[in-house]
mmCIF file of C-alpha atoms and ligand atoms in Angstrom:
data_model
loop_
_atom_site.group_PDB
_atom_site.id
_atom_site.type_symbol
_atom_site.label_atom_id
_atom_site.label_comp_id
_atom_site.label_asym_id
_atom_site.label_seq_id
_atom_site.Cartn_x
_atom_site.Cartn_y
_atom_site.Cartn_z
ATOM 1 C CA MET A 334 -95.774 74.874 72.544
ATOM 2 C CA ALA A 335 -97.728 71.211 74.173
ATOM 3 C CA THR A 336 -95.040 70.468 76.526
ATOM 4 C CA ILE A 337 -93.774 67.908 75.536
ATOM 5 C CA ILE A 338 -92.057 64.434 77.270
ATOM 6 C CA PRO A 339 -89.606 61.641 76.132
ATOM 7 C CA ILE A 340 -91.905 59.346 74.283
ATOM 8 C CA SER A 341 -89.523 56.611 76.236
ATOM 9 C CA ASP A 342 -91.862 57.507 79.370
ATOM 10 C CA LEU A 343 -95.019 57.298 77.901
ATOM 11 C CA ARG A 344 -93.826 54.111 76.452
ATOM 12 C CA ASN A 345 -93.635 53.178 80.151
ATOM 13 C CA ALA A 346 -96.064 54.998 81.075
ATOM 14 C CA ALA A 347 -98.067 52.366 79.503
ATOM 15 C CA GLY A 348 -96.692 49.455 79.400
ATOM 16 C CA GLY A 349 -95.425 47.053 82.023
ATOM 17 C CA LYS A 350 -93.688 49.835 84.295
ATOM 18 C CA ALA A 351 -97.120 50.658 84.821
ATOM 19 C CA LEU A 352 -99.076 48.646 84.860
ATOM 20 C CA GLY A 353 -96.827 46.224 86.577
ATOM 21 C CA GLY A 354 -95.860 43.909 84.404
ATOM 22 C CA PRO A 355 -97.466 39.790 83.979
ATOM 23 C CA ALA A 356 -98.586 40.781 87.350
ATOM 24 C CA ASP A 357 -101.168 43.270 85.816
ATOM 25 C CA ALA A 358 -104.826 42.954 86.348
ATOM 26 C CA LEU A 359 -104.322 41.724 82.599
ATOM 27 C CA VAL A 360 -103.062 38.584 83.609
ATOM 28 C CA GLN A 361 -105.193 38.174 87.127
ATOM 29 C CA ALA A 362 -108.101 37.789 84.541
ATOM 30 C CA ALA A 363 -106.465 35.842 81.743
ATOM 31 C CA ALA A 364 -105.871 33.537 85.089
ATOM 32 C CA SER A 365 -109.028 33.924 86.039
ATOM 33 C CA GLU A 366 -111.336 30.341 84.749
ATOM 34 C CA GLY A 367 -114.386 31.255 83.388
ATOM 35 C CA ALA A 368 -114.298 34.762 84.244
ATOM 36 C CA THR A 369 -115.898 35.600 80.293
ATOM 37 C CA ALA A 370 -117.327 33.292 78.803
ATOM 38 C CA ALA A 371 -115.774 32.403 74.989
ATOM 39 C CA GLY A 372 -117.514 34.886 71.638
ATOM 40 C CA PRO A 373 -117.435 38.278 71.400
ATOM 41 C CA VAL A 374 -118.026 41.010 73.760
ATOM 42 C CA ALA A 375 -119.580 44.399 74.174
ATOM 43 C CA ASP A 376 -117.921 47.682 76.924
ATOM 44 C CA THR A 377 -119.214 50.079 79.485
ATOM 45 C CA ARG A 378 -121.079 51.374 76.339
ATOM 46 C CA GLY A 379 -122.367 48.431 74.451
ATOM 47 C CA ARG A 380 -119.725 49.035 71.282
ATOM 48 C CA ALA A 381 -118.767 45.983 70.852
ATOM 49 C CA LEU A 382 -114.795 44.691 70.048
ATOM 50 C CA ARG A 383 -115.038 44.823 65.356
ATOM 51 C CA ASP A 384 -111.317 46.058 63.841
ATOM 52 C CA LEU A 385 -108.127 45.543 65.051
ATOM 53 C CA ARG A 386 -105.326 48.264 64.088
ATOM 54 C CA ILE A 387 -101.874 46.760 64.156
ATOM 55 C CA SER A 388 -98.983 48.649 64.406
ATOM 56 C CA VAL A 389 -96.104 46.038 62.802
ATOM 57 C CA THR A 390 -93.288 48.732 63.313
ATOM 58 C CA ASP A 391 -93.180 51.956 64.528
ATOM 59 C CA ARG A 392 -90.076 54.198 62.237
ATOM 60 C CA CYS A 393 -91.421 56.029 59.667
ATOM 61 C CA ASN A 394 -89.632 57.131 57.220
ATOM 62 C CA PHE A 395 -91.558 60.480 56.246
ATOM 63 C CA ARG A 396 -91.132 62.713 59.445
ATOM 64 C CA CYS A 397 -95.013 64.078 59.547
ATOM 65 C CA VAL A 398 -94.906 67.454 61.268
ATOM 66 C CA TYR A 399 -98.101 66.489 62.989
ATOM 67 C CA CYS A 400 -97.268 62.808 63.606
ATOM 68 C CA MET A 401 -93.575 61.957 63.936
ATOM 69 C CA PRO A 402 -91.914 65.583 64.602
ATOM 70 C CA LYS A 403 -88.381 65.524 63.916
ATOM 71 C CA ASN A 404 -87.158 67.634 66.086
ATOM 72 C CA VAL A 405 -88.141 64.922 68.618
ATOM 73 C CA PHE A 406 -88.149 61.759 66.643
ATOM 74 C CA ASP A 407 -84.887 63.101 65.722
ATOM 75 C CA ALA A 408 -81.307 61.088 65.097
ATOM 76 C CA ASP A 409 -81.098 59.971 69.233
ATOM 77 C CA PHE A 410 -84.578 58.986 68.790
ATOM 78 C CA LYS A 411 -84.699 55.734 70.371
ATOM 79 C CA PHE A 412 -87.426 53.642 68.650
ATOM 80 C CA LEU A 413 -87.879 49.679 69.908
ATOM 81 C CA PRO A 414 -85.394 47.708 69.415
ATOM 82 C CA HIS A 415 -85.963 44.121 67.383
ATOM 83 C CA ALA A 416 -86.318 42.124 70.424
ATOM 84 C CA GLU A 417 -89.068 43.625 71.906
ATOM 85 C CA LEU A 418 -91.141 43.836 68.395
ATOM 86 C CA LEU A 419 -94.388 41.127 68.049
ATOM 87 C CA THR A 420 -92.738 38.424 66.062
ATOM 88 C CA PHE A 421 -95.713 37.721 62.897
ATOM 89 C CA GLU A 422 -96.292 34.402 64.438
ATOM 90 C CA GLU A 423 -97.530 36.310 68.048
ATOM 91 C CA ILE A 424 -99.153 38.334 65.911
ATOM 92 C CA ALA A 425 -101.167 36.357 64.155
ATOM 93 C CA ARG A 426 -101.806 34.810 66.815
ATOM 94 C CA VAL A 427 -103.174 37.400 68.796
ATOM 95 C CA ALA A 428 -105.203 38.453 65.443
ATOM 96 C CA GLY A 429 -107.268 35.177 65.719
ATOM 97 C CA ILE A 430 -108.151 35.282 69.165
ATOM 98 C CA PHE A 431 -109.403 38.754 68.250
ATOM 99 C CA VAL A 432 -111.404 36.935 65.722
ATOM 100 C CA GLU A 433 -112.885 34.904 68.268
ATOM 101 C CA ARG A 434 -113.988 37.628 70.436
ATOM 102 C CA GLY A 435 -115.351 39.472 67.503
ATOM 103 C CA VAL A 436 -112.550 41.530 64.816
ATOM 104 C CA SER A 437 -114.260 41.586 61.888
ATOM 105 C CA LYS A 438 -111.628 44.097 60.114
ATOM 106 C CA ILE A 439 -107.836 43.959 60.197
ATOM 107 C CA ARG A 440 -105.985 47.306 59.604
ATOM 108 C CA LEU A 441 -101.733 46.846 59.430
ATOM 109 C CA THR A 442 -100.189 51.276 60.060
ATOM 110 C CA GLY A 443 -97.773 52.137 61.809
ATOM 111 C CA GLY A 444 -95.435 53.341 61.436
ATOM 112 C CA GLU A 445 -94.844 52.929 58.166
ATOM 113 C CA PRO A 446 -95.841 49.536 58.393
ATOM 114 C CA LEU A 447 -94.100 48.692 54.633
ATOM 115 C CA LEU A 448 -90.945 49.264 56.611
ATOM 116 C CA ARG A 449 -91.669 45.678 57.853
ATOM 117 C CA ARG A 450 -89.424 43.414 56.277
ATOM 118 C CA ASN A 451 -91.489 40.553 54.880
ATOM 119 C CA LEU A 452 -94.731 42.321 55.633
ATOM 120 C CA GLU A 453 -96.098 40.234 53.092
ATOM 121 C CA ARG A 454 -95.248 36.609 55.156
ATOM 122 C CA LEU A 455 -97.542 38.239 57.777
ATOM 123 C CA VAL A 456 -99.953 39.393 55.377
ATOM 124 C CA GLU A 457 -100.265 36.002 54.436
ATOM 125 C CA MET A 458 -100.904 34.562 58.045
ATOM 126 C CA LEU A 459 -103.325 36.961 59.004
ATOM 127 C CA ALA A 460 -105.418 36.096 54.953
ATOM 128 C CA LYS A 461 -105.907 32.377 56.401
ATOM 129 C CA LEU A 462 -107.995 33.874 59.497
ATOM 130 C CA GLY A 463 -110.918 33.570 57.862
ATOM 131 C CA ASP A 464 -113.523 35.924 56.823
ATOM 132 C CA ILE A 465 -111.931 39.395 57.298
ATOM 133 C CA ASP A 466 -111.005 42.238 56.122
ATOM 134 C CA LEU A 467 -107.585 43.231 56.387
ATOM 135 C CA THR A 468 -106.587 45.890 54.572
ATOM 136 C CA LEU A 469 -103.827 48.547 56.205
ATOM 137 C CA THR A 470 -102.414 52.320 55.632
ATOM 138 C CA THR A 471 -99.317 53.723 54.511
ATOM 139 C CA ASN A 472 -97.461 56.982 53.022
ATOM 140 C CA GLY A 473 -97.545 55.258 49.340
ATOM 141 C CA ALA A 474 -93.410 55.595 49.684
ATOM 142 C CA LEU A 475 -92.342 52.448 48.656
ATOM 143 C CA LEU A 476 -96.094 50.642 47.848
ATOM 144 C CA ALA A 477 -95.309 50.836 43.885
ATOM 145 C CA LYS A 478 -92.568 48.674 44.913
ATOM 146 C CA LYS A 479 -94.485 46.255 47.150
ATOM 147 C CA ALA A 480 -98.203 46.485 45.703
ATOM 148 C CA ARG A 481 -98.449 43.159 43.277
ATOM 149 C CA SER A 482 -96.515 41.451 46.829
ATOM 150 C CA LEU A 483 -98.869 42.378 48.891
ATOM 151 C CA VAL A 484 -101.917 41.492 46.352
ATOM 152 C CA ASP A 485 -100.622 38.252 46.079
ATOM 153 C CA ALA A 486 -100.262 37.807 49.687
ATOM 154 C CA GLY A 487 -104.642 38.389 50.485
ATOM 155 C CA LEU A 488 -104.268 41.740 50.845
ATOM 156 C CA THR A 489 -107.583 43.466 49.728
ATOM 157 C CA ARG A 490 -107.600 46.803 50.634
ATOM 158 C CA VAL A 491 -105.100 50.103 50.687
ATOM 159 C CA THR A 492 -105.105 53.128 52.386
ATOM 160 C CA VAL A 493 -102.848 56.104 51.257
ATOM 161 C CA SER A 494 -102.223 59.030 53.378
ATOM 162 C CA LEU A 495 -101.703 62.011 51.175
ATOM 163 C CA ASP A 496 -101.827 65.699 52.437
ATOM 164 C CA SER A 497 -101.267 67.767 49.340
ATOM 165 C CA LEU A 498 -100.494 67.898 45.272
ATOM 166 C CA ASP A 499 -98.723 70.976 45.707
ATOM 167 C CA ASP A 500 -95.352 69.291 45.950
ATOM 168 C CA ALA A 501 -93.425 72.541 48.114
ATOM 169 C CA THR A 502 -96.633 71.956 50.168
ATOM 170 C CA PHE A 503 -96.162 68.225 50.417
ATOM 171 C CA ARG A 504 -92.311 67.761 51.010
ATOM 172 C CA ALA A 505 -92.636 70.811 53.839
ATOM 173 C CA MET A 506 -95.193 68.873 55.943
ATOM 174 C CA ASN A 507 -93.487 64.807 55.815
ATOM 175 C CA ASP A 508 -90.720 66.777 55.913
ATOM 176 C CA VAL A 509 -88.272 64.693 53.978
ATOM 177 C CA ASP A 510 -88.253 65.660 50.837
ATOM 178 C CA PHE A 511 -90.928 63.335 49.450
ATOM 179 C CA PRO A 512 -92.238 64.132 46.049
ATOM 180 C CA VAL A 513 -96.019 64.207 45.869
ATOM 181 C CA ALA A 514 -95.439 61.662 42.255
ATOM 182 C CA LYS A 515 -93.995 58.889 43.794
ATOM 183 C CA VAL A 516 -97.096 58.933 46.240
ATOM 184 C CA LEU A 517 -99.360 58.607 43.370
ATOM 185 C CA GLU A 518 -97.023 56.394 41.561
ATOM 186 C CA GLY A 519 -98.440 54.179 44.654
ATOM 187 C CA ILE A 520 -101.621 54.170 44.242
ATOM 188 C CA ASP A 521 -101.315 53.909 40.175
ATOM 189 C CA ALA A 522 -99.010 50.380 40.681
ATOM 190 C CA ALA A 523 -101.925 49.696 43.890
ATOM 191 C CA ALA A 524 -104.728 50.458 41.777
ATOM 192 C CA ALA A 525 -103.327 48.499 39.034
ATOM 193 C CA ALA A 526 -102.712 45.408 40.938
ATOM 194 C CA GLY A 527 -106.172 44.826 41.816
ATOM 195 C CA LEU A 528 -106.761 47.454 45.208
ATOM 196 C CA ALA A 529 -109.205 49.563 43.961
ATOM 197 C CA PRO A 530 -111.055 52.351 45.154
ATOM 198 C CA ILE A 531 -108.651 52.889 47.077
ATOM 199 C CA LYS A 532 -108.874 55.769 49.384
ATOM 200 C CA VAL A 533 -106.461 58.437 50.103
ATOM 201 C CA ASN A 534 -106.522 59.640 53.353
ATOM 202 C CA MET A 535 -105.432 63.949 53.753
ATOM 203 C CA VAL A 536 -104.693 65.161 57.553
ATOM 204 C CA VAL A 537 -105.913 69.238 57.613
ATOM 205 C CA LYS A 538 -104.121 71.374 59.007
ATOM 206 C CA ARG A 539 -104.912 74.985 58.633
ATOM 207 C CA GLY A 540 -102.563 77.788 56.835
ATOM 208 C CA THR A 541 -100.781 74.337 56.324
ATOM 209 C CA ASN A 542 -102.132 72.438 53.085
ATOM 210 C CA ASP A 543 -106.374 73.929 53.199
ATOM 211 C CA SER A 544 -105.633 75.221 50.340
ATOM 212 C CA SER A 545 -104.877 71.901 49.007
ATOM 213 C CA ILE A 546 -108.498 70.720 49.992
ATOM 214 C CA VAL A 547 -110.591 71.125 46.354
ATOM 215 C CA PRO A 548 -107.789 70.468 44.041
ATOM 216 C CA MET A 549 -107.478 67.410 45.618
ATOM 217 C CA ALA A 550 -111.044 66.808 44.981
ATOM 218 C CA ARG A 551 -110.703 67.697 42.231
ATOM 219 C CA HIS A 552 -108.125 65.537 41.346
ATOM 220 C CA PHE A 553 -109.669 62.372 42.272
ATOM 221 C CA LYS A 554 -113.669 63.447 41.388
ATOM 222 C CA GLY A 555 -113.841 60.703 38.665
ATOM 223 C CA SER A 556 -110.875 58.275 39.583
ATOM 224 C CA GLY A 557 -113.385 56.566 41.786
ATOM 225 C CA HIS A 558 -110.894 56.985 44.573
ATOM 226 C CA ILE A 559 -112.403 57.965 47.373
ATOM 227 C CA VAL A 560 -110.092 61.061 49.560
ATOM 228 C CA ARG A 561 -111.118 61.153 53.211
ATOM 229 C CA PHE A 562 -110.733 64.652 55.158
ATOM 230 C CA ILE A 563 -109.529 64.231 58.357
ATOM 231 C CA GLU A 564 -109.743 66.952 60.992
ATOM 232 C CA TYR A 565 -105.750 67.133 62.585
ATOM 233 C CA MET A 566 -106.396 65.484 66.247
ATOM 234 C CA ASP A 567 -103.945 65.776 69.564
ATOM 235 C CA VAL A 568 -102.915 61.893 69.290
ATOM 236 C CA GLY A 569 -99.973 61.824 71.209
ATOM 237 C CA ALA A 570 -97.918 65.139 72.693
ATOM 238 C CA THR A 571 -95.732 65.569 71.077
ATOM 239 C CA ASN A 572 -96.571 67.783 67.981
ATOM 240 C CA GLY A 573 -97.874 71.528 70.034
ATOM 241 C CA TRP A 574 -101.601 70.702 68.719
ATOM 242 C CA ARG A 575 -103.748 74.297 68.857
ATOM 243 C CA MET A 576 -107.541 73.890 68.593
ATOM 244 C CA ASP A 577 -107.042 76.521 65.891
ATOM 245 C CA ASP A 578 -105.061 74.807 63.441
ATOM 246 C CA VAL A 579 -107.950 72.347 63.111
ATOM 247 C CA VAL A 580 -110.278 72.934 59.994
ATOM 248 C CA PRO A 581 -113.756 71.666 60.970
ATOM 249 C CA ALA A 582 -115.290 68.934 58.116
ATOM 250 C CA ALA A 583 -118.047 71.217 57.864
ATOM 251 C CA GLU A 584 -115.744 73.829 56.611
ATOM 252 C CA VAL A 585 -113.936 71.363 53.985
ATOM 253 C CA VAL A 586 -117.389 70.421 52.443
ATOM 254 C CA ARG A 587 -118.447 73.858 51.820
ATOM 255 C CA ALA A 588 -114.848 74.215 50.456
ATOM 256 C CA ILE A 589 -115.894 71.745 47.672
ATOM 257 C CA ASP A 590 -119.106 71.935 47.967
ATOM 258 C CA ALA A 591 -118.718 75.696 46.517
ATOM 259 C CA GLU A 592 -117.374 73.856 43.097
ATOM 260 C CA LEU A 593 -117.944 70.403 42.496
ATOM 261 C CA PRO A 594 -121.457 70.031 44.137
ATOM 262 C CA LEU A 595 -122.213 67.609 46.817
ATOM 263 C CA ALA A 596 -125.066 65.373 48.143
ATOM 264 C CA ASN A 597 -124.868 64.387 51.667
ATOM 265 C CA ALA A 598 -124.599 59.886 51.542
ATOM 266 C CA ASP A 599 -125.918 57.540 54.176
ATOM 267 C CA PRO A 600 -123.022 55.285 55.668
ATOM 268 C CA ASN A 601 -122.382 51.987 54.577
ATOM 269 C CA TYR A 602 -122.404 50.605 57.864
ATOM 270 C CA ALA A 603 -123.523 51.998 61.204
ATOM 271 C CA GLY A 604 -120.586 52.834 62.769
ATOM 272 C CA GLU A 605 -118.701 54.569 60.238
ATOM 273 C CA VAL A 606 -116.124 57.578 60.860
ATOM 274 C CA SER A 607 -116.126 58.861 57.620
ATOM 275 C CA GLN A 608 -118.867 61.021 56.818
ATOM 276 C CA ARG A 609 -119.956 60.191 52.642
ATOM 277 C CA TRP A 610 -120.500 63.186 50.418
ATOM 278 C CA LYS A 611 -121.602 61.929 46.751
ATOM 279 C CA TYR A 612 -120.617 64.675 43.985
ATOM 280 C CA ARG A 613 -124.659 65.868 42.184
ATOM 281 C CA ASP A 614 -122.969 64.882 39.084
ATOM 282 C CA GLY A 615 -121.931 60.949 39.983
ATOM 283 C CA SER A 616 -118.818 61.350 39.893
ATOM 284 C CA GLY A 617 -117.774 59.447 43.086
ATOM 285 C CA GLU A 618 -117.917 60.919 46.556
ATOM 286 C CA ILE A 619 -115.095 61.950 49.836
ATOM 287 C CA GLY A 620 -115.736 61.466 52.772
ATOM 288 C CA VAL A 621 -114.880 63.887 56.220
ATOM 289 C CA ILE A 622 -113.726 62.363 59.409
ATOM 290 C CA ALA A 623 -114.807 64.776 61.838
ATOM 291 C CA SER A 624 -113.121 63.653 65.033
ATOM 292 C CA VAL A 625 -112.535 66.227 66.076
ATOM 293 C CA THR A 626 -115.263 68.566 66.209
ATOM 294 C CA GLN A 627 -117.995 66.351 65.912
ATOM 295 C CA ALA A 628 -117.383 62.965 67.710
ATOM 296 C CA PHE A 629 -117.849 59.815 67.278
ATOM 297 C CA CYS A 630 -116.501 57.704 70.384
ATOM 298 C CA ARG A 631 -119.846 56.779 70.917
ATOM 299 C CA ASP A 632 -119.864 54.511 67.347
ATOM 300 C CA CYS A 633 -115.681 53.792 68.154
ATOM 301 C CA THR A 634 -115.689 49.550 67.624
ATOM 302 C CA ARG A 635 -111.334 50.529 67.545
ATOM 303 C CA ALA A 636 -108.998 48.232 69.701
ATOM 304 C CA ARG A 637 -104.948 48.851 68.905
ATOM 305 C CA LEU A 638 -102.314 46.922 69.313
ATOM 306 C CA SER A 639 -98.888 48.874 69.719
ATOM 307 C CA THR A 640 -95.572 47.702 68.288
ATOM 308 C CA ASP A 641 -94.279 46.493 71.721
ATOM 309 C CA GLY A 642 -97.266 44.014 71.720
ATOM 310 C CA LYS A 643 -99.475 46.232 74.171
ATOM 311 C CA LEU A 644 -103.158 46.819 74.277
ATOM 312 C CA TYR A 645 -104.660 49.701 73.488
ATOM 313 C CA THR A 646 -108.296 50.912 73.798
ATOM 314 C CA CYS A 647 -108.480 54.654 72.567
ATOM 315 C CA LEU A 648 -106.261 56.482 69.914
ATOM 316 C CA PHE A 649 -105.917 58.769 73.444
ATOM 317 C CA ALA A 650 -104.579 56.012 75.283
ATOM 318 C CA THR A 651 -102.473 56.425 77.940
ATOM 319 C CA ALA A 652 -101.855 53.585 78.925
ATOM 320 C CA GLY A 653 -101.911 50.217 77.760
ATOM 321 C CA HIS A 654 -102.213 46.090 78.793
ATOM 322 C CA ASP A 655 -99.100 43.457 78.808
ATOM 323 C CA LEU A 656 -100.822 41.194 76.060
ATOM 324 C CA ARG A 657 -96.829 40.289 75.031
ATOM 325 C CA ALA A 658 -96.224 39.444 78.954
ATOM 326 C CA LEU A 659 -98.726 36.065 78.261
ATOM 327 C CA LEU A 660 -98.089 35.948 74.762
ATOM 328 C CA ARG A 661 -94.858 34.903 76.457
ATOM 329 C CA GLY A 662 -95.655 33.744 79.262
ATOM 330 C CA GLY A 663 -96.986 30.603 78.222
ATOM 331 C CA PHE A 664 -100.889 31.750 78.318
ATOM 332 C CA ASP A 665 -103.080 28.715 76.444
ATOM 333 C CA ASP A 666 -105.728 31.337 73.558
ATOM 334 C CA ALA A 667 -108.329 30.736 76.045
ATOM 335 C CA GLN A 668 -106.915 32.852 78.943
ATOM 336 C CA ILE A 669 -105.732 35.162 75.920
ATOM 337 C CA GLY A 670 -108.903 35.469 74.799
ATOM 338 C CA ARG A 671 -110.726 35.950 77.995
ATOM 339 C CA ALA A 672 -107.803 38.777 79.192
ATOM 340 C CA ILE A 673 -108.634 40.470 75.648
ATOM 341 C CA ALA A 674 -112.363 40.150 77.273
ATOM 342 C CA ALA A 675 -111.760 41.257 80.561
ATOM 343 C CA VAL A 676 -110.473 44.749 79.444
ATOM 344 C CA TRP A 677 -113.023 45.369 76.444
ATOM 345 C CA LYS A 678 -115.549 45.006 78.629
ATOM 346 C CA GLY A 679 -113.960 47.281 81.512
ATOM 347 C CA ARG A 680 -113.254 49.403 78.532
ATOM 348 C CA THR A 681 -114.899 53.473 79.307
ATOM 349 C CA ASP A 682 -113.469 54.888 76.988
ATOM 350 C CA ARG A 683 -114.659 58.974 75.313
ATOM 351 C CA TYR A 684 -111.970 60.824 74.671
ATOM 352 C CA SER A 685 -113.022 63.346 72.191
ATOM 353 C CA GLU A 686 -116.362 63.837 73.776
ATOM 354 C CA ILE A 687 -114.710 65.045 76.739
ATOM 355 C CA ARG A 688 -111.664 67.177 74.613
ATOM 356 C CA SER A 689 -110.514 69.548 77.352
ATOM 357 C CA ALA A 690 -107.846 71.906 78.056
ATOM 358 C CA ASN A 691 -107.017 69.315 81.551
ATOM 359 C CA THR A 692 -106.549 65.956 78.799
ATOM 360 C CA LEU A 693 -104.266 67.785 76.094
ATOM 361 C CA ARG A 694 -101.892 68.494 79.305
ATOM 362 C CA LEU A 695 -102.429 63.668 79.185
ATOM 363 C CA PRO A 696 -99.357 61.746 78.619
ATOM 364 C CA LYS A 697 -100.840 60.637 75.769
ATOM 365 C CA VAL A 698 -98.526 57.331 73.231
ATOM 366 C CA GLU A 699 -97.710 58.137 70.716
ATOM 367 C CA MET A 700 -99.635 57.493 67.292
ATOM 368 C CA SER A 701 -96.420 55.880 65.516
ATOM 369 C CA TYR A 702 -96.686 53.075 68.363
ATOM 370 C CA ILE A 703 -100.316 52.128 68.305
ATOM 371 C CA GLY A 704 -101.139 52.467 65.219
ATOM 372 C CA GLY A 705 -103.041 55.584 62.406
HETATM 373 N N1 LIG B 83 -97.668 55.830 57.691
HETATM 374 C C1 LIG B 83 -98.576 55.160 57.664
HETATM 375 C C2 LIG B 83 -99.244 56.147 56.877
HETATM 376 O O1 LIG B 83 -98.794 57.882 56.538
HETATM 377 O O2 LIG B 83 -100.438 56.914 56.454
HETATM 378 C C3 LIG B 83 -99.437 54.665 58.534
HETATM 379 C C4 LIG B 83 -99.492 55.094 60.020
HETATM 380 S S1 LIG B 83 -99.837 57.271 60.193
HETATM 381 C C5 LIG B 83 -99.992 57.622 61.513
HETATM 382 C C6 LIG B 83 -101.946 56.590 60.013
HETATM 383 C C7 LIG B 83 -102.710 58.236 59.765
HETATM 384 O O3 LIG B 83 -102.818 58.944 60.891
HETATM 385 C C8 LIG B 83 -101.639 59.371 58.140
HETATM 386 O O4 LIG B 83 -103.136 59.090 57.386
HETATM 387 C C9 LIG B 83 -102.316 60.021 59.075
HETATM 388 O O5 LIG B 83 -102.531 61.023 58.197
HETATM 389 C C10 LIG B 83 -102.141 60.040 60.266
HETATM 390 N N2 LIG B 83 -103.035 61.142 61.141
HETATM 391 C C11 LIG B 83 -101.232 61.067 61.623
HETATM 392 N N3 LIG B 83 -101.075 61.929 63.120
HETATM 393 C C12 LIG B 83 -102.730 62.419 62.959
HETATM 394 C C13 LIG B 83 -103.214 63.749 63.681
HETATM 395 N N4 LIG B 83 -102.326 64.392 63.951
HETATM 396 N N5 LIG B 83 -104.412 63.589 63.002
HETATM 397 C C14 LIG B 83 -105.156 63.025 62.279
HETATM 398 N N6 LIG B 83 -103.476 61.869 61.521
HETATM 399 C C15 LIG B 83 -103.214 61.658 62.019
#
């Protein structure tokens, strides 16, 4: 069992305290005129800044055992107070600055993003940023109710998480007794509202839902939707991750291929994290995300903005950079753009390539807080 570090400590380690709040290097970079020319930036390994994941809430209505285990995220857990959250205006402003720096894809996530009240208003604001791919990852619980209004607001795509079609397995994994049928209703509503094809994310944990791999593939085969099987990752510091619990993507592909023959397909674009496999009978495709067994750090173009406005350059980070201090500290867009560029230019992250017993012990921030 992994050592459990209180999340509040992790937040502090990752936030203003460790970095010295407004006095951190980020603010100094923001203040240094002309330090970084306008426009797109690349990091120390030549990786561009292309994707921005925004966590709009650290709260969730599920308690998935691999993400927000109930024994940690219980009734006493202190989620961020509302005043700490970036407002929609702040999110839209900083997202616009990211777009100027090269971001072309924005994903709203969390926590459960559909729990953030009036999220459609934020979608509408972000949709006005121009030619960006605007998408959202959700557990689907509220999707049937919200799909139409999200599309009307300008959402272009959606990813729905669903870890099993077996009701008992799914209820045990989400740990709030939520039924499969309601998520399937959400997927149908999203498709009817125009968000098809939908990506369906299934995190595979050995001994928990590996028997659901083939049934999941079979169910969505021919539907137009794309199931993506994700290797269970050591995100955060609370899920008690063990390598033994990971089902390698190659094993997932073998299991499906044995019953529903597959052929490898080319990526849709350079740096796509999901490896594509098409059904040989032409009835669609699946994806596998092998973040543990086949690290793809060399192609990672993703930045993350936490619920309280800290910039993280890696899903496995232990510290972030306080953009909220700049947004609320009177800095102008050009200054904030320079700060973002300075952080990105200095980026060296490649956690999945160097994962070891030692890195497992790092006080990594929780995925619900920086965004999945
Ligand atoms: N609540 C939303 C949802 O359920 O999709 C968005 C946030 S959730 C953190 C985003 C994605 O991260 C989900 O597909 C979830 O299954 C995945 N995830 C969470 N913890 C994970 C882990 N330890 N390993 C792999 N994927 C994980």
